Each structure stands twice: as structure tokens, then as C-alpha cells.
Amino acid sequence: MIRASSREQSPHPKGWKQKLQSPRFWLKQLRDLTIMALLLYGVSLYLQRDMVTGQAPVLSGITIDGGKFALNTAQTEPTLVYFWGTWCPVCRVTSPMVETISQNHRVISVAVASGSDSEIQTFMDEHQYHFPVLNDDSGTQSALWGAMAFPAIYVIDTQGNIRYVTSGVTSTWGMKFRLWLAQF
């Protein structure tokens, strides 16, 4: 039978200070973090396995707001190509970062299986996104590019080569850094 003590219990187990000072404790923490990082890296590689590399496939069309877009092989600056969906929870984290990137860099996004142009435009308006969007309602473009996990991000250099690919959550500074590196 367990009896409750009349004394107030410490929020930390007995000997917690000794554990924090122990090298063994910190080695276990480092081991666990390393294993977690390797697992996440492995999952990331798995999700990127089908993403196209090398010369970028053709990407052109009319954006949902009626503008023309063509990914040319002779561009003046690198381009970020962003495959996403209005239905994608991870894209809801990434899209605000892409919006920030689009203010200073060339960006084209491809909305995959996200409805009609007007439905996508409503979504864009609700979230105050202004980056250009091609509608890939059938998934043809995403299949051509090998974008099977979303969001999928490609950085295309000025020669039309895919320099960097990533899928899932990324950071604004990570995208900016890849765009900067693609200049060289």
C-alpha cells in the first residue's frame, strides 16, 4: 500500500541534480538525439526518392490569376518550384515561408489536387498568399517531377538544372540559402 506523504513532493525525482551532472546521462541524451536525427534523415531521404534531379522537366502554363509562366533554361536568377496542396497540413506550415521567399526571389508553385482555379484563389486570398500558382488538378505535373510527398521543393539554377530538392517541412533560411547557392 502506498501512503501519501504530508510533505510536498518535489517536481523532480530524488537525485535529479546528480543525474544532470553525470557524463553518462549526457551521453545517453546525445545517443538518443543522434538516433532520432538519423531516423528523421532516413525518412527524409525516403520521401525524396522519386524526386527528379538533373535537368528540370518542362513547366509552363497559365497561372490561376491568368498570367503566363514558363520555366526557361536561360533564367537570370534561380527559381524555387513549390508543389503543394490546399489539403496538406504540412503545406500550411511551409506556405507562409514560401510567401516570404516570393517577395525577393523567383517562385512558382504548383497546387496539386486542390480543386478549381477559383477554389485555389479563394484559399490564396484567405491566407494572403501572392505567389504565382499553376493548377495541377490531375497530378500530371507532380508525377512528371516525381513529387509524391508534399510539400516538395525544387531549386532550379539559371541553366535549368535542379540543384536542390527537399520534401516536408523546411525553413525560410534553408530555402534562401539553397537559392543563394544555386547562383554559383
PDB file of C-alpha atoms in Angstrom:
ATOM      1  CA  MET A   1       0.000   0.000   0.000  1.00  0.00           C
ATOM      2  CA  ILE A   2       1.348   3.420  -0.956  1.00  0.00           C
ATOM      3  CA  ARG A   3       0.907   6.192   1.550  1.00  0.00           C
ATOM      4  CA  ALA A   4       0.809   9.827   0.616  1.00  0.00           C
ATOM      5  CA  SER A   5       3.362  11.900   2.433  1.00  0.00           C
ATOM      6  CA  SER A   6       2.246  15.026   4.192  1.00  0.00           C
ATOM      7  CA  ARG A   7       5.321  16.743   2.754  1.00  0.00           C
ATOM      8  CA  GLU A   8       5.052  18.392  -0.643  1.00  0.00           C
ATOM      9  CA  GLN A   9       6.638  16.244  -3.328  1.00  0.00           C
ATOM     10  CA  SER A  10       9.486  17.698  -5.376  1.00  0.00           C
ATOM     11  CA  PRO A  11       8.676  18.056  -9.089  1.00  0.00           C
ATOM     12  CA  HIS A  12      11.992  16.318  -9.809  1.00  0.00           C
ATOM     13  CA  PRO A  13      12.856  12.782  -8.750  1.00  0.00           C
ATOM     14  CA  LYS A  14      15.324  12.310  -5.954  1.00  0.00           C
ATOM     15  CA  GLY A  15      18.867  12.611  -7.230  1.00  0.00           C
ATOM     16  CA  TRP A  16      17.929  14.651 -10.306  1.00  0.00           C
ATOM     17  CA  LYS A  17      20.815  17.066  -9.757  1.00  0.00           C
ATOM     18  CA  GLN A  18      23.269  14.183  -9.699  1.00  0.00           C
ATOM     19  CA  LYS A  19      21.834  12.850 -12.965  1.00  0.00           C
ATOM     20  CA  LEU A  20      22.267  16.225 -14.677  1.00  0.00           C
ATOM     21  CA  GLN A  21      25.876  16.350 -13.569  1.00  0.00           C
ATOM     22  CA  SER A  22      26.608  12.824 -14.741  1.00  0.00           C
ATOM     23  CA  PRO A  23      28.516  12.385 -18.041  1.00  0.00           C
ATOM     24  CA  ARG A  24      26.628   9.118 -18.527  1.00  0.00           C
ATOM     25  CA  PHE A  25      23.294  10.988 -18.533  1.00  0.00           C
ATOM     26  CA  TRP A  26      24.505  13.381 -21.241  1.00  0.00           C
ATOM     27  CA  LEU A  27      25.981  10.568 -23.334  1.00  0.00           C
ATOM     28  CA  LYS A  28      22.580   8.836 -23.290  1.00  0.00           C
ATOM     29  CA  GLN A  29      20.900  12.084 -24.341  1.00  0.00           C
ATOM     30  CA  LEU A  30      23.403  12.525 -27.170  1.00  0.00           C
ATOM     31  CA  ARG A  31      22.874   8.918 -28.266  1.00  0.00           C
ATOM     32  CA  ASP A  32      19.090   9.340 -28.321  1.00  0.00           C
ATOM     33  CA  LEU A  33      19.294  12.620 -30.251  1.00  0.00           C
ATOM     34  CA  THR A  34      21.681  11.068 -32.772  1.00  0.00           C
ATOM     35  CA  ILE A  35      19.358   8.103 -33.320  1.00  0.00           C
ATOM     36  CA  MET A  36      16.384  10.454 -33.748  1.00  0.00           C
ATOM     37  CA  ALA A  37      18.298  12.652 -36.219  1.00  0.00           C
ATOM     38  CA  LEU A  38      19.355   9.611 -38.254  1.00  0.00           C
ATOM     39  CA  LEU A  39      15.780   8.307 -38.344  1.00  0.00           C
ATOM     40  CA  LEU A  40      14.455  11.686 -39.491  1.00  0.00           C
ATOM     41  CA  TYR A  41      17.185  11.911 -42.121  1.00  0.00           C
ATOM     42  CA  GLY A  42      16.297   8.412 -43.348  1.00  0.00           C
ATOM     43  CA  VAL A  43      12.607   9.298 -43.596  1.00  0.00           C
ATOM     44  CA  SER A  44      13.537  12.472 -45.486  1.00  0.00           C
ATOM     45  CA  LEU A  45      15.640  10.501 -47.979  1.00  0.00           C
ATOM     46  CA  TYR A  46      12.821   8.003 -48.430  1.00  0.00           C
ATOM     47  CA  LEU A  47      10.299  10.763 -49.157  1.00  0.00           C
ATOM     48  CA  GLN A  48      12.673  12.312 -51.708  1.00  0.00           C
ATOM     49  CA  ARG A  49      13.498   9.052 -53.516  1.00  0.00           C
ATOM     50  CA  ASP A  50      11.286   9.765 -56.551  1.00  0.00           C
ATOM     51  CA  MET A  51      12.055  13.476 -56.869  1.00  0.00           C
ATOM     52  CA  VAL A  52      13.585  14.290 -60.247  1.00  0.00           C
ATOM     53  CA  THR A  53      17.172  15.566 -60.372  1.00  0.00           C
ATOM     54  CA  GLY A  54      19.308  16.806 -63.260  1.00  0.00           C
ATOM     55  CA  GLN A  55      17.642  18.866 -65.983  1.00  0.00           C
ATOM     56  CA  ALA A  56      14.312  20.292 -64.808  1.00  0.00           C
ATOM     57  CA  PRO A  57      11.246  18.982 -66.651  1.00  0.00           C
ATOM     58  CA  VAL A  58       9.200  21.447 -68.670  1.00  0.00           C
ATOM     59  CA  LEU A  59       6.935  23.567 -66.506  1.00  0.00           C
ATOM     60  CA  SER A  60       4.735  26.125 -68.193  1.00  0.00           C
ATOM     61  CA  GLY A  61       1.144  27.193 -68.263  1.00  0.00           C
ATOM     62  CA  ILE A  62      -1.403  29.772 -67.253  1.00  0.00           C
ATOM     63  CA  THR A  63      -1.445  30.651 -63.552  1.00  0.00           C
ATOM     64  CA  ILE A  64      -4.744  30.742 -61.671  1.00  0.00           C
ATOM     65  CA  ASP A  65      -4.807  34.541 -61.980  1.00  0.00           C
ATOM     66  CA  GLY A  66      -4.410  34.378 -65.776  1.00  0.00           C
ATOM     67  CA  GLY A  67      -0.669  35.088 -66.043  1.00  0.00           C
ATOM     68  CA  LYS A  68       1.708  33.078 -68.186  1.00  0.00           C
ATOM     69  CA  PHE A  69       4.580  31.116 -66.681  1.00  0.00           C
ATOM     70  CA  ALA A  70       7.418  29.208 -68.324  1.00  0.00           C
ATOM     71  CA  LEU A  71      10.438  27.729 -66.592  1.00  0.00           C
ATOM     72  CA  ASN A  72      13.184  28.540 -69.095  1.00  0.00           C
ATOM     73  CA  THR A  73      16.663  27.064 -69.266  1.00  0.00           C
ATOM     74  CA  ALA A  74      18.176  30.561 -69.586  1.00  0.00           C
ATOM     75  CA  GLN A  75      16.950  32.339 -66.483  1.00  0.00           C
ATOM     76  CA  THR A  76      18.526  35.365 -64.855  1.00  0.00           C
ATOM     77  CA  GLU A  77      18.079  34.018 -61.316  1.00  0.00           C
ATOM     78  CA  PRO A  78      17.406  30.690 -59.586  1.00  0.00           C
ATOM     79  CA  THR A  79      13.783  29.609 -59.231  1.00  0.00           C
ATOM     80  CA  LEU A  80      12.035  27.886 -56.348  1.00  0.00           C
ATOM     81  CA  VAL A  81       9.407  25.407 -57.592  1.00  0.00           C
ATOM     82  CA  TYR A  82       6.926  24.546 -54.837  1.00  0.00           C
ATOM     83  CA  PHE A  83       4.495  21.595 -55.147  1.00  0.00           C
ATOM     84  CA  TRP A  84       1.776  21.794 -52.504  1.00  0.00           C
ATOM     85  CA  GLY A  85      -1.909  21.226 -51.805  1.00  0.00           C
ATOM     86  CA  THR A  86      -4.650  23.115 -50.012  1.00  0.00           C
ATOM     87  CA  TRP A  87      -5.432  19.803 -48.261  1.00  0.00           C
ATOM     88  CA  CYS A  88      -1.851  19.325 -46.984  1.00  0.00           C
ATOM     89  CA  PRO A  89      -1.296  20.136 -43.276  1.00  0.00           C
ATOM     90  CA  VAL A  90       2.499  20.416 -43.650  1.00  0.00           C
ATOM     91  CA  CYS A  91       1.993  22.819 -46.578  1.00  0.00           C
ATOM     92  CA  ARG A  92       0.099  25.117 -44.215  1.00  0.00           C
ATOM     93  CA  VAL A  93       3.345  25.472 -42.261  1.00  0.00           C
ATOM     94  CA  THR A  94       5.546  25.849 -45.347  1.00  0.00           C
ATOM     95  CA  SER A  95       3.372  28.158 -47.488  1.00  0.00           C
ATOM     96  CA  PRO A  96       3.862  31.281 -45.319  1.00  0.00           C
ATOM     97  CA  MET A  97       7.625  30.772 -45.697  1.00  0.00           C
ATOM     98  CA  VAL A  98       7.262  30.418 -49.469  1.00  0.00           C
ATOM     99  CA  GLU A  99       5.246  33.660 -49.450  1.00  0.00           C
ATOM    100  CA  THR A 100       8.174  35.379 -47.701  1.00  0.00           C
ATOM    101  CA  ILE A 101      10.651  33.915 -50.202  1.00  0.00           C
ATOM    102  CA  SER A 102       8.484  35.017 -53.150  1.00  0.00           C
ATOM    103  CA  GLN A 103       8.880  38.668 -52.184  1.00  0.00           C
ATOM    104  CA  ASN A 104      12.577  38.651 -53.169  1.00  0.00           C
ATOM    105  CA  HIS A 105      13.067  35.521 -55.285  1.00  0.00           C
ATOM    106  CA  ARG A 106      11.536  33.903 -58.342  1.00  0.00           C
ATOM    107  CA  VAL A 107       8.927  31.368 -57.185  1.00  0.00           C
ATOM    108  CA  ILE A 108       6.365  29.258 -58.997  1.00  0.00           C
ATOM    109  CA  SER A 109       4.022  26.995 -57.112  1.00  0.00           C
ATOM    110  CA  VAL A 110       2.015  24.048 -58.336  1.00  0.00           C
ATOM    111  CA  ALA A 111      -1.195  23.298 -56.433  1.00  0.00           C
ATOM    112  CA  VAL A 112      -1.789  19.545 -56.659  1.00  0.00           C
ATOM    113  CA  ALA A 113      -5.319  18.082 -56.495  1.00  0.00           C
ATOM    114  CA  SER A 114      -6.583  21.253 -54.829  1.00  0.00           C
ATOM    115  CA  GLY A 115      -9.742  21.952 -56.818  1.00  0.00           C
ATOM    116  CA  SER A 116     -10.616  24.531 -59.427  1.00  0.00           C
ATOM    117  CA  ASP A 117      -8.709  27.740 -60.102  1.00  0.00           C
ATOM    118  CA  SER A 118     -11.357  29.715 -58.207  1.00  0.00           C
ATOM    119  CA  GLU A 119     -11.171  27.379 -55.185  1.00  0.00           C
ATOM    120  CA  ILE A 120      -7.391  27.733 -55.074  1.00  0.00           C
ATOM    121  CA  GLN A 121      -7.683  31.513 -55.490  1.00  0.00           C
ATOM    122  CA  THR A 122     -10.128  31.636 -52.560  1.00  0.00           C
ATOM    123  CA  PHE A 123      -7.613  29.687 -50.459  1.00  0.00           C
ATOM    124  CA  MET A 124      -4.811  32.051 -51.539  1.00  0.00           C
ATOM    125  CA  ASP A 125      -6.918  35.110 -50.687  1.00  0.00           C
ATOM    126  CA  GLU A 126      -7.935  33.720 -47.277  1.00  0.00           C
ATOM    127  CA  HIS A 127      -4.276  33.165 -46.365  1.00  0.00           C
ATOM    128  CA  GLN A 128      -2.976  36.321 -48.076  1.00  0.00           C
ATOM    129  CA  TYR A 129      -0.597  34.420 -50.363  1.00  0.00           C
ATOM    130  CA  HIS A 130       0.521  36.148 -53.535  1.00  0.00           C
ATOM    131  CA  PHE A 131       2.999  33.718 -55.114  1.00  0.00           C
ATOM    132  CA  PRO A 132       2.048  32.503 -58.609  1.00  0.00           C
ATOM    133  CA  VAL A 133       0.175  29.197 -58.811  1.00  0.00           C
ATOM    134  CA  LEU A 134      -0.255  26.670 -61.601  1.00  0.00           C
ATOM    135  CA  ASN A 135      -3.192  24.311 -61.046  1.00  0.00           C
ATOM    136  CA  ASP A 136      -2.249  20.619 -61.331  1.00  0.00           C
ATOM    137  CA  ASP A 137      -5.669  19.206 -60.531  1.00  0.00           C
ATOM    138  CA  SER A 138      -4.925  15.904 -62.291  1.00  0.00           C
ATOM    139  CA  GLY A 139      -1.478  15.427 -60.691  1.00  0.00           C
ATOM    140  CA  THR A 140       0.254  15.224 -64.079  1.00  0.00           C
ATOM    141  CA  GLN A 141       2.959  17.783 -63.283  1.00  0.00           C
ATOM    142  CA  SER A 142       3.668  16.386 -59.823  1.00  0.00           C
ATOM    143  CA  ALA A 143       4.110  12.898 -61.333  1.00  0.00           C
ATOM    144  CA  LEU A 144       6.418  14.273 -64.049  1.00  0.00           C
ATOM    145  CA  TRP A 145       8.569  15.946 -61.381  1.00  0.00           C
ATOM    146  CA  GLY A 146       8.427  12.934 -59.031  1.00  0.00           C
ATOM    147  CA  ALA A 147       6.732  14.941 -56.287  1.00  0.00           C
ATOM    148  CA  MET A 148       4.995  12.196 -54.329  1.00  0.00           C
ATOM    149  CA  ALA A 149       5.279  13.660 -50.805  1.00  0.00           C
ATOM    150  CA  PHE A 150       4.130  17.191 -50.085  1.00  0.00           C
ATOM    151  CA  PRO A 151       5.272  19.830 -49.905  1.00  0.00           C
ATOM    152  CA  ALA A 152       8.011  19.178 -52.460  1.00  0.00           C
ATOM    153  CA  ILE A 153      10.504  21.956 -53.141  1.00  0.00           C
ATOM    154  CA  TYR A 154      12.956  22.183 -56.028  1.00  0.00           C
ATOM    155  CA  VAL A 155      15.606  24.857 -56.528  1.00  0.00           C
ATOM    156  CA  ILE A 156      16.398  25.363 -60.212  1.00  0.00           C
ATOM    157  CA  ASP A 157      19.607  27.168 -61.229  1.00  0.00           C
ATOM    158  CA  THR A 158      19.953  29.658 -64.094  1.00  0.00           C
ATOM    159  CA  GLN A 159      20.809  26.839 -66.526  1.00  0.00           C
ATOM    160  CA  GLY A 160      17.596  24.928 -65.808  1.00  0.00           C
ATOM    161  CA  ASN A 161      19.232  22.265 -63.626  1.00  0.00           C
ATOM    162  CA  ILE A 162      17.644  21.029 -60.422  1.00  0.00           C
ATOM    163  CA  ARG A 163      20.230  21.859 -57.790  1.00  0.00           C
ATOM    164  CA  TYR A 164      18.369  21.048 -54.571  1.00  0.00           C
ATOM    165  CA  VAL A 165      15.289  19.036 -53.637  1.00  0.00           C
ATOM    166  CA  THR A 166      13.508  18.673 -50.344  1.00  0.00           C
ATOM    167  CA  SER A 167      10.138  17.483 -49.135  1.00  0.00           C
ATOM    168  CA  GLY A 168       8.279  18.095 -45.927  1.00  0.00           C
ATOM    169  CA  VAL A 169       8.927  20.916 -43.519  1.00  0.00           C
ATOM    170  CA  THR A 170      11.825  23.237 -44.236  1.00  0.00           C
ATOM    171  CA  SER A 171      12.792  26.721 -43.108  1.00  0.00           C
ATOM    172  CA  THR A 172      12.820  30.136 -44.733  1.00  0.00           C
ATOM    173  CA  TRP A 173      16.562  30.472 -44.220  1.00  0.00           C
ATOM    174  CA  GLY A 174      17.087  26.982 -45.661  1.00  0.00           C
ATOM    175  CA  MET A 175      15.232  27.918 -48.852  1.00  0.00           C
ATOM    176  CA  LYS A 176      17.043  31.263 -49.074  1.00  0.00           C
ATOM    177  CA  PHE A 177      20.404  29.537 -48.597  1.00  0.00           C
ATOM    178  CA  ARG A 178      19.673  26.986 -51.342  1.00  0.00           C
ATOM    179  CA  LEU A 179      18.575  29.765 -53.715  1.00  0.00           C
ATOM    180  CA  TRP A 180      21.767  31.682 -52.930  1.00  0.00           C
ATOM    181  CA  LEU A 181      23.953  28.597 -53.520  1.00  0.00           C
ATOM    182  CA  ALA A 182      22.198  27.921 -56.835  1.00  0.00           C
ATOM    183  CA  GLN A 183      23.658  31.167 -58.206  1.00  0.00           C
ATOM    184  CA  PHE A 184      27.154  29.652 -58.323  1.00  0.00           C
TER     185      PHE A 184
END
